[in-house]
XYZ file of N, CA, C and O in Angstrom:
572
model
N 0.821 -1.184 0.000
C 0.000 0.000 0.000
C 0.870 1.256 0.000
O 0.594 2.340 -0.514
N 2.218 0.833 0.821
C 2.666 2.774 0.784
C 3.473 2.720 -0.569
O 3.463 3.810 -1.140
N 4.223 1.654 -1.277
C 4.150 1.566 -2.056
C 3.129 2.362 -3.398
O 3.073 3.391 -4.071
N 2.797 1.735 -3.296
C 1.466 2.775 -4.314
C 1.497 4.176 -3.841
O 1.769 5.020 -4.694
N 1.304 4.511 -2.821
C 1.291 6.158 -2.621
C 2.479 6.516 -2.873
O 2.640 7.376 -3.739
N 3.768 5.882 -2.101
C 5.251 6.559 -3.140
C 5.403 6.106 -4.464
O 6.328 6.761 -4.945
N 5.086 5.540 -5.056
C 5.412 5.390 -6.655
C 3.721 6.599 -7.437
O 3.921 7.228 -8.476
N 2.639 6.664 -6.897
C 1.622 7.963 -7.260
C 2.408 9.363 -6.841
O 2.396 10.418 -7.474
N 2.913 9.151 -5.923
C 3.486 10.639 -5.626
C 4.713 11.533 -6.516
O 4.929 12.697 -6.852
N 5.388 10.082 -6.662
C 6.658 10.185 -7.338
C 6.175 10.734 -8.685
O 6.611 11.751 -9.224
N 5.268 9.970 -9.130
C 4.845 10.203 -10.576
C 4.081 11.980 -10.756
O 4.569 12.565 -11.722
N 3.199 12.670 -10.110
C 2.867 13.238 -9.941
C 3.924 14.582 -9.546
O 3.580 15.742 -9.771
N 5.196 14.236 -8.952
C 6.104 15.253 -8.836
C 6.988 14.942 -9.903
O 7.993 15.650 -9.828
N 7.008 14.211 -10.807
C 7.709 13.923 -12.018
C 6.856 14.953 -12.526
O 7.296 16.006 -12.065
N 5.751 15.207 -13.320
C 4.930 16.068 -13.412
C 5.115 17.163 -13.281
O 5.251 17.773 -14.342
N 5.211 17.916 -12.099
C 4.960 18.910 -11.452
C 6.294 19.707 -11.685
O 6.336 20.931 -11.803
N 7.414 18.836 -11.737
C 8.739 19.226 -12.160
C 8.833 19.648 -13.524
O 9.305 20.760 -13.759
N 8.466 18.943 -14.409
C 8.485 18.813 -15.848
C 7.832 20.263 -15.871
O 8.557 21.112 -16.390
N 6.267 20.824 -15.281
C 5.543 21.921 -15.538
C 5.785 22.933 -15.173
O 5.033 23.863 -15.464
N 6.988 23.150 -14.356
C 7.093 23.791 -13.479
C 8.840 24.420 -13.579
O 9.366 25.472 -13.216
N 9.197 23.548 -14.057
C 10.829 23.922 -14.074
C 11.806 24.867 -15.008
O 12.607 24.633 -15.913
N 11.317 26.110 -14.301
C 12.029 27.382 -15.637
C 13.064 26.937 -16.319
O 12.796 26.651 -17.486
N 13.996 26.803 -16.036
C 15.134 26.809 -17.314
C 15.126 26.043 -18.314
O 15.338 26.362 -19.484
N 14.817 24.737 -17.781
C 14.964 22.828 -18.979
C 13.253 22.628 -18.531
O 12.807 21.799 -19.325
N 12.480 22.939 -17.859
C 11.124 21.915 -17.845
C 10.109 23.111 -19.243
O 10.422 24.083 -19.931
N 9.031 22.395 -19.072
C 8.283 22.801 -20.027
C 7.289 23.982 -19.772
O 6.256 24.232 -20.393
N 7.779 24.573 -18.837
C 7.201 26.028 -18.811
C 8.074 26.956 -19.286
O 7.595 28.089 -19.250
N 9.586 26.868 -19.875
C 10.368 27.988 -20.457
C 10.458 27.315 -21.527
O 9.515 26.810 -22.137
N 12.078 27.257 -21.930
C 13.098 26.864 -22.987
C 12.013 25.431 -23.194
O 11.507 25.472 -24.316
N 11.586 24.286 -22.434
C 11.520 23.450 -23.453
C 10.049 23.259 -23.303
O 9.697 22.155 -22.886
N 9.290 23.987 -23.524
C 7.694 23.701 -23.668
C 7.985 24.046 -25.754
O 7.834 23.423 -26.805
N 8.525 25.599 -25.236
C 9.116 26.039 -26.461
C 9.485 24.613 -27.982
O 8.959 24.167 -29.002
N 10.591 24.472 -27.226
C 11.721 23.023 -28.253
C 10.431 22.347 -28.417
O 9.871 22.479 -29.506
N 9.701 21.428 -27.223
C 8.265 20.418 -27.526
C 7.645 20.749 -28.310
O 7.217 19.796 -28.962
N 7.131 22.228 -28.846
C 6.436 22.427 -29.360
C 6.660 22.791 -31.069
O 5.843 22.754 -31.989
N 8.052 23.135 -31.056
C 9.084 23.309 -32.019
C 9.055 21.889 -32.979
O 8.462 21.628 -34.026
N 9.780 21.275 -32.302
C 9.865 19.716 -32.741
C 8.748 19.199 -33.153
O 8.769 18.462 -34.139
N 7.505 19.488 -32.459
C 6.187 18.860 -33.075
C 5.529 19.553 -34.326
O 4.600 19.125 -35.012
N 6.296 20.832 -34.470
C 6.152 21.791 -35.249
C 4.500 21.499 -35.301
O 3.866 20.747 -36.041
N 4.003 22.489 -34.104
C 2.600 22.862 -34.064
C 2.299 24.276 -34.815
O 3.034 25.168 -35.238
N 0.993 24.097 -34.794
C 0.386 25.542 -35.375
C 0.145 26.095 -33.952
O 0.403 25.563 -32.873
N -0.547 27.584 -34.282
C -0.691 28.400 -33.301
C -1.950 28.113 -32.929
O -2.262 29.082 -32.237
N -2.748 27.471 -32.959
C -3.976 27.333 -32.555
C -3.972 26.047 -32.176
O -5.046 25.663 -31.711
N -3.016 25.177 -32.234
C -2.410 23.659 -31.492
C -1.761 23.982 -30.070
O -2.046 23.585 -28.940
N -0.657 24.961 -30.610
C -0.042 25.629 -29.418
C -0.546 25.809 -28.204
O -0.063 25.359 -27.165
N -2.317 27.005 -28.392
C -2.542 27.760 -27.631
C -3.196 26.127 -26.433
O -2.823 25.857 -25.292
N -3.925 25.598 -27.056
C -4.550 24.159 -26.342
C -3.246 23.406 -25.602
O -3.373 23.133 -24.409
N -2.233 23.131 -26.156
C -1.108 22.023 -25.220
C -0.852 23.279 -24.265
O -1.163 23.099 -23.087
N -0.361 24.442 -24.589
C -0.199 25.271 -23.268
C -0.729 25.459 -22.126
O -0.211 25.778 -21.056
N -2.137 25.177 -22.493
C -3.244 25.252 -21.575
C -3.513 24.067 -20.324
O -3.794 24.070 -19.126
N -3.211 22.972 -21.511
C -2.977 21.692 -20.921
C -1.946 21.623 -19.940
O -2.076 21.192 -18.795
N -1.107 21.990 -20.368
C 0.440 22.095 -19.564
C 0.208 23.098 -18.202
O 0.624 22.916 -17.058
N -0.685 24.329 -18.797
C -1.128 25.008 -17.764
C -2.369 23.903 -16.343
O -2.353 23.643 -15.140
N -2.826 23.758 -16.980
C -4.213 22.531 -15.774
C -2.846 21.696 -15.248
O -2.581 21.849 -14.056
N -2.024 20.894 -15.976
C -0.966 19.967 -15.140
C -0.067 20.560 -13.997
O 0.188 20.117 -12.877
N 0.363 21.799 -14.695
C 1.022 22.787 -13.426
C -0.033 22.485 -12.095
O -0.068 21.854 -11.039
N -0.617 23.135 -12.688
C -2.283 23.354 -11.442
C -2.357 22.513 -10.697
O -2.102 22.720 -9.511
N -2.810 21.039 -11.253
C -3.447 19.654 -10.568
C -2.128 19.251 -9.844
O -2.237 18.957 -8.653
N -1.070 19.210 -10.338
C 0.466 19.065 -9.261
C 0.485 19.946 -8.558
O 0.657 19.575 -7.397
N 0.387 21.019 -8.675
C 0.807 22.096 -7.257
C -0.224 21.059 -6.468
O 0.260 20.034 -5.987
N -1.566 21.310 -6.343
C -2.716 20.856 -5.581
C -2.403 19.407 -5.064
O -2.495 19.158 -3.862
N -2.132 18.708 -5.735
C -1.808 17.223 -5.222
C -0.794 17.409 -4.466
O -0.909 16.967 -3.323
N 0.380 18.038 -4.799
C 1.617 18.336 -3.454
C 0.969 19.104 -2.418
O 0.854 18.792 -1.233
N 0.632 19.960 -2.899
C 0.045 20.473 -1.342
C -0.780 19.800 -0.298
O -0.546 19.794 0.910
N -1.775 19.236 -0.918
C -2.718 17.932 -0.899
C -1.975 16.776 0.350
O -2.245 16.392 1.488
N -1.011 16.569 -0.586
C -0.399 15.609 0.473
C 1.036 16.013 1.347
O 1.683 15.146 1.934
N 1.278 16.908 1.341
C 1.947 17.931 2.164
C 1.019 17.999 3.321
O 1.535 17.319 4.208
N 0.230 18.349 3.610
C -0.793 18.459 4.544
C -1.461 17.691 5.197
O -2.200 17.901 6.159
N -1.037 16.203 4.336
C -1.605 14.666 4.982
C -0.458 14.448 5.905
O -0.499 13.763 6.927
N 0.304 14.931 5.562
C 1.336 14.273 6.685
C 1.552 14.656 8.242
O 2.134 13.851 8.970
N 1.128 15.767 8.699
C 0.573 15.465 10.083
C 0.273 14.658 10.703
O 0.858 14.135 11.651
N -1.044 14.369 10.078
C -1.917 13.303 10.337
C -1.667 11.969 10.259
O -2.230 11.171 11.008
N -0.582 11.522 9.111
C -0.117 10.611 8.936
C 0.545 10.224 10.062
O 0.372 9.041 10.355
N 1.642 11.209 11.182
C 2.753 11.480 11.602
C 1.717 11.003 12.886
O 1.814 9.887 13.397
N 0.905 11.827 13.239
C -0.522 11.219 14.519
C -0.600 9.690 14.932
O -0.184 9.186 15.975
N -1.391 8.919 13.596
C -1.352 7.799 13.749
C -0.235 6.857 13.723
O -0.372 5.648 13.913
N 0.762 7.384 13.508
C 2.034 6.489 13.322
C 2.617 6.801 15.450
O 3.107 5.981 16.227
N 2.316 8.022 15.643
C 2.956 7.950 16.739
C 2.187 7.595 18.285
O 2.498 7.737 19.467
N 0.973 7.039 17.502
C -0.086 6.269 18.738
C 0.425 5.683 19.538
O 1.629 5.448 19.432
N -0.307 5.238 20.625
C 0.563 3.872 21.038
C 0.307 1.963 20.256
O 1.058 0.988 20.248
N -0.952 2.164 19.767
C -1.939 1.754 18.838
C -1.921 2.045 17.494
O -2.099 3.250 17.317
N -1.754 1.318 16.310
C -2.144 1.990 15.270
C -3.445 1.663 14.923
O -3.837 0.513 15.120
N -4.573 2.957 14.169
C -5.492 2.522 14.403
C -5.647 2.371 13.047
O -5.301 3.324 12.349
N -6.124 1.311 12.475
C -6.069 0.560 11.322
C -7.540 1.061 10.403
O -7.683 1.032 9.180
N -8.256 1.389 11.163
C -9.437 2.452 10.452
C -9.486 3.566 9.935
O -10.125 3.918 8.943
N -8.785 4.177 10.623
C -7.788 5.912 10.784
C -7.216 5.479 9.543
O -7.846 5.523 8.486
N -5.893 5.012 9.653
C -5.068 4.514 8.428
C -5.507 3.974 7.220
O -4.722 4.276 6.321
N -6.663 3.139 6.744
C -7.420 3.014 5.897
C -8.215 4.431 5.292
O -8.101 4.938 4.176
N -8.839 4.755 6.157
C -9.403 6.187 5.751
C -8.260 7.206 5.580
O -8.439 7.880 4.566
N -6.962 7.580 6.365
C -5.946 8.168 5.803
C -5.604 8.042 3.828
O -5.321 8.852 2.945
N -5.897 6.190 3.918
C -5.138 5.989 2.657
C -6.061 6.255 1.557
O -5.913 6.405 0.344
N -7.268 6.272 2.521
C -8.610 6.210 1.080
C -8.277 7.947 0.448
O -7.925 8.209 -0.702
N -8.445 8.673 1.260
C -8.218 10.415 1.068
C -7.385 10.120 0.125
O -7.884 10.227 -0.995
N -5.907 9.668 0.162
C -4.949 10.106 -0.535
C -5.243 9.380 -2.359
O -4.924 9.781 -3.478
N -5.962 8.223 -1.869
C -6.463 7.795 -3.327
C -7.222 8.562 -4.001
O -7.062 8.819 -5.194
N -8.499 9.174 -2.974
C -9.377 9.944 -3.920
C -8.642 11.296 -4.856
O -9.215 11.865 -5.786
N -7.229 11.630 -4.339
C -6.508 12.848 -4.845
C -5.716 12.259 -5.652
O -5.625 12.866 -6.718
N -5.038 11.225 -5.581
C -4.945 10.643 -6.605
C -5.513 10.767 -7.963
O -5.071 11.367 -8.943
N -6.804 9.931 -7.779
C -7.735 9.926 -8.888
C -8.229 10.483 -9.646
O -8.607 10.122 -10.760
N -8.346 12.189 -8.760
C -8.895 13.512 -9.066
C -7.506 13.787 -9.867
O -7.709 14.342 -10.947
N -6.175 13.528 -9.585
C -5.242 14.098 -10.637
C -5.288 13.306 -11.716
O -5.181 13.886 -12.797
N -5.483 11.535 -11.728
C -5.088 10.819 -12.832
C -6.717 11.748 -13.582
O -6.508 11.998 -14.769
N -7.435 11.994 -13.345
C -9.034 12.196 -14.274
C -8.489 13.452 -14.639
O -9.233 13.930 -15.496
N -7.221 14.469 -14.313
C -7.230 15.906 -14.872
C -6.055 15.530 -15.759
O -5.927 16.190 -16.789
N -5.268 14.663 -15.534
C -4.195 13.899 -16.786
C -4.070 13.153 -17.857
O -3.205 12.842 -18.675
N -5.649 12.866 -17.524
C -5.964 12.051 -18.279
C -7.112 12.713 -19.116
O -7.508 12.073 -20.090
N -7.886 14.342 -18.750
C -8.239 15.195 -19.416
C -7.325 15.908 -20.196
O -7.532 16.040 -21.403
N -6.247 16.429 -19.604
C -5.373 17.085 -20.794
C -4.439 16.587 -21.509
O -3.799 17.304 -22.279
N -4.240 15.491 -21.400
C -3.473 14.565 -22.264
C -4.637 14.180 -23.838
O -4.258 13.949 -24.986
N -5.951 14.231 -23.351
C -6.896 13.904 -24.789
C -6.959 14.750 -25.717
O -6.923 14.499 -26.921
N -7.120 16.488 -24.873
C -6.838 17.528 -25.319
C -5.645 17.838 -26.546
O -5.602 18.368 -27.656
N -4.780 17.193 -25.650
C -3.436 17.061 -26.095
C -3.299 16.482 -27.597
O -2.739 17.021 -28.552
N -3.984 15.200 -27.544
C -4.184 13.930 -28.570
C -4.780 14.427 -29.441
O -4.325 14.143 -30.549
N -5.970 15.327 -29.438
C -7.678 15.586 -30.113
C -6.714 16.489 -31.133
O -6.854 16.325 -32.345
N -5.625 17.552 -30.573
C -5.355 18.134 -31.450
C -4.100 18.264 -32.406
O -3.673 19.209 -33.068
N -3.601 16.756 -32.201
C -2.109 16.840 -32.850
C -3.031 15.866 -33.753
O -4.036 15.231 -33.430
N -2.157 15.984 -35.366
C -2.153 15.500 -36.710
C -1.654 13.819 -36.204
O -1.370 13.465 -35.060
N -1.661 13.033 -37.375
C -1.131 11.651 -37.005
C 0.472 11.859 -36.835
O 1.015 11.484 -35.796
N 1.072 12.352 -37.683
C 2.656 12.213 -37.824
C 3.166 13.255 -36.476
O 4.340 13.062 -36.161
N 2.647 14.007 -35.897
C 2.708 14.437 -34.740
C 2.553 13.292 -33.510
O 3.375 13.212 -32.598
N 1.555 12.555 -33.609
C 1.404 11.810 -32.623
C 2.419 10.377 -32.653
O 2.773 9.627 -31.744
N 2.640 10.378 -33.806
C 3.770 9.024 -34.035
C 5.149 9.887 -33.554
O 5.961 9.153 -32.991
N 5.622 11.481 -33.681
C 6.825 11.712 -33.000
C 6.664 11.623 -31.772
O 7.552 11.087 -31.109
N 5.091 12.292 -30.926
C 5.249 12.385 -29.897
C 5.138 10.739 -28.567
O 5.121 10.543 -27.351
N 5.096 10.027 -29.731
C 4.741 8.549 -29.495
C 6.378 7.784 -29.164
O 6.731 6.929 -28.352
N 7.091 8.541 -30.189
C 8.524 8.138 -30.291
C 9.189 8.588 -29.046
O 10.043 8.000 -28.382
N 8.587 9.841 -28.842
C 9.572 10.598 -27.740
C 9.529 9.862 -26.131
O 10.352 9.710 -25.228
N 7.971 9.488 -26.362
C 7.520 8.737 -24.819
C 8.503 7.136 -24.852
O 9.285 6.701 -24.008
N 8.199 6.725 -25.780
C 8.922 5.430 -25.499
C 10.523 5.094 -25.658
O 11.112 4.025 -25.503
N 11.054 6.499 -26.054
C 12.608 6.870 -25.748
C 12.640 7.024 -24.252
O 13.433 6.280 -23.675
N 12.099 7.650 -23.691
C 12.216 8.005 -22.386
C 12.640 9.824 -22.145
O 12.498 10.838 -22.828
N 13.140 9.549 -20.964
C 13.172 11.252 -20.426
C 14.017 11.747 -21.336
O 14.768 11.000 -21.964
N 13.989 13.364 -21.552
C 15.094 14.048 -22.147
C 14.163 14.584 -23.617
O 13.815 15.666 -24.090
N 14.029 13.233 -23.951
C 13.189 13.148 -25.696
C 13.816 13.501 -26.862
O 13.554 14.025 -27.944
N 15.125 12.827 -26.005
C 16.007 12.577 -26.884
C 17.358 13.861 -27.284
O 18.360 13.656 -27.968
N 16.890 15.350 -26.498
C 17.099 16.338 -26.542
C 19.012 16.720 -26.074
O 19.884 17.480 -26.497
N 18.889 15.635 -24.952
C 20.331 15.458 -24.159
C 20.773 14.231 -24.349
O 21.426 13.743 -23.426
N 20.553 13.457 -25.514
C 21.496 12.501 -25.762
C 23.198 12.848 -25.353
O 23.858 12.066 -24.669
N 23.635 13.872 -25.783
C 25.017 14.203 -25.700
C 25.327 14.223 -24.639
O 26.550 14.100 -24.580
N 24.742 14.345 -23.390
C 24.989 14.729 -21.997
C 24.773 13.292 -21.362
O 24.672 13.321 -20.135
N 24.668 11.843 -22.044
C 24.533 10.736 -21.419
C 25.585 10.148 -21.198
O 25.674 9.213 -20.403
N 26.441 10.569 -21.808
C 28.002 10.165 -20.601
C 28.211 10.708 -19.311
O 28.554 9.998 -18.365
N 28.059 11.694 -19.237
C 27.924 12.340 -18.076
C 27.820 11.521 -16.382
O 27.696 12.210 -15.369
């Protein structure tokens, strides 16, 4: 079980980094390059930005979200008792925020889809199953 909440969290601040990170993430220099490379139109543009904008959003909220569970978390852990109801209902909360982010990622990602051409979606298809970077810092993999 905590499993699942650190590998959701992780994923979600993978996210939040990517939306969020002026210099290399995709709110400066490389929303820019992403959008370059996919060589979008301006009316493609204005929609993934937007998208990118709601992902910023739904990550801040989910970190904060569970930034704020941890008190509480910190409560029942330091019982003398753990109370296994408490902790179930602790874990249910953190699912329902979960869910509420996978349903807003899984809204702007369609967004995303609805408006790229096919040969757009086969690069941006390429880039996901390369992995991080997108291929951008190959040169920096010696490193």
């Amino acid at each position: 079980m905590f499993g699942f909440i650190i590998a959701a969290t992780s994923f979600a601040g993978l996210v939040f980094l990517a939306a969020t990170h002026r210099r290399h993430g995709f709110r400066g220099r490389g929303l820019y390059r992403f959008l370059a490379r996919l060589d979008t139109t301006p009316g493609q543009e204005k929609v993934i930005r937007s998208a990118f904008d709601e992902l910023r959003s739904a990550t801040r909220q989910t970190w904060v979200s569970a930034r704020d569970a941890r008190p509480e978390l910190a409560e029942l852990i330091r019982a003398e008792r753990l109370d296994n109801a408490a902790l179930s209902a602790w874990f249910e909360a953190r699912h329902q925020t979960l869910r509420e982010l996978e349903e807003r990622i899984a809204g702007a990602a369609g967004r995303i889809h609805d408006v790229l051409d096919d040969r757009q979606k086969r690069e941006l298809a390429s880039w996901v199953e390369r992995g991080p970077g997108f291929g951008w810092h190959r040169h920096h993999a010696h490193c």
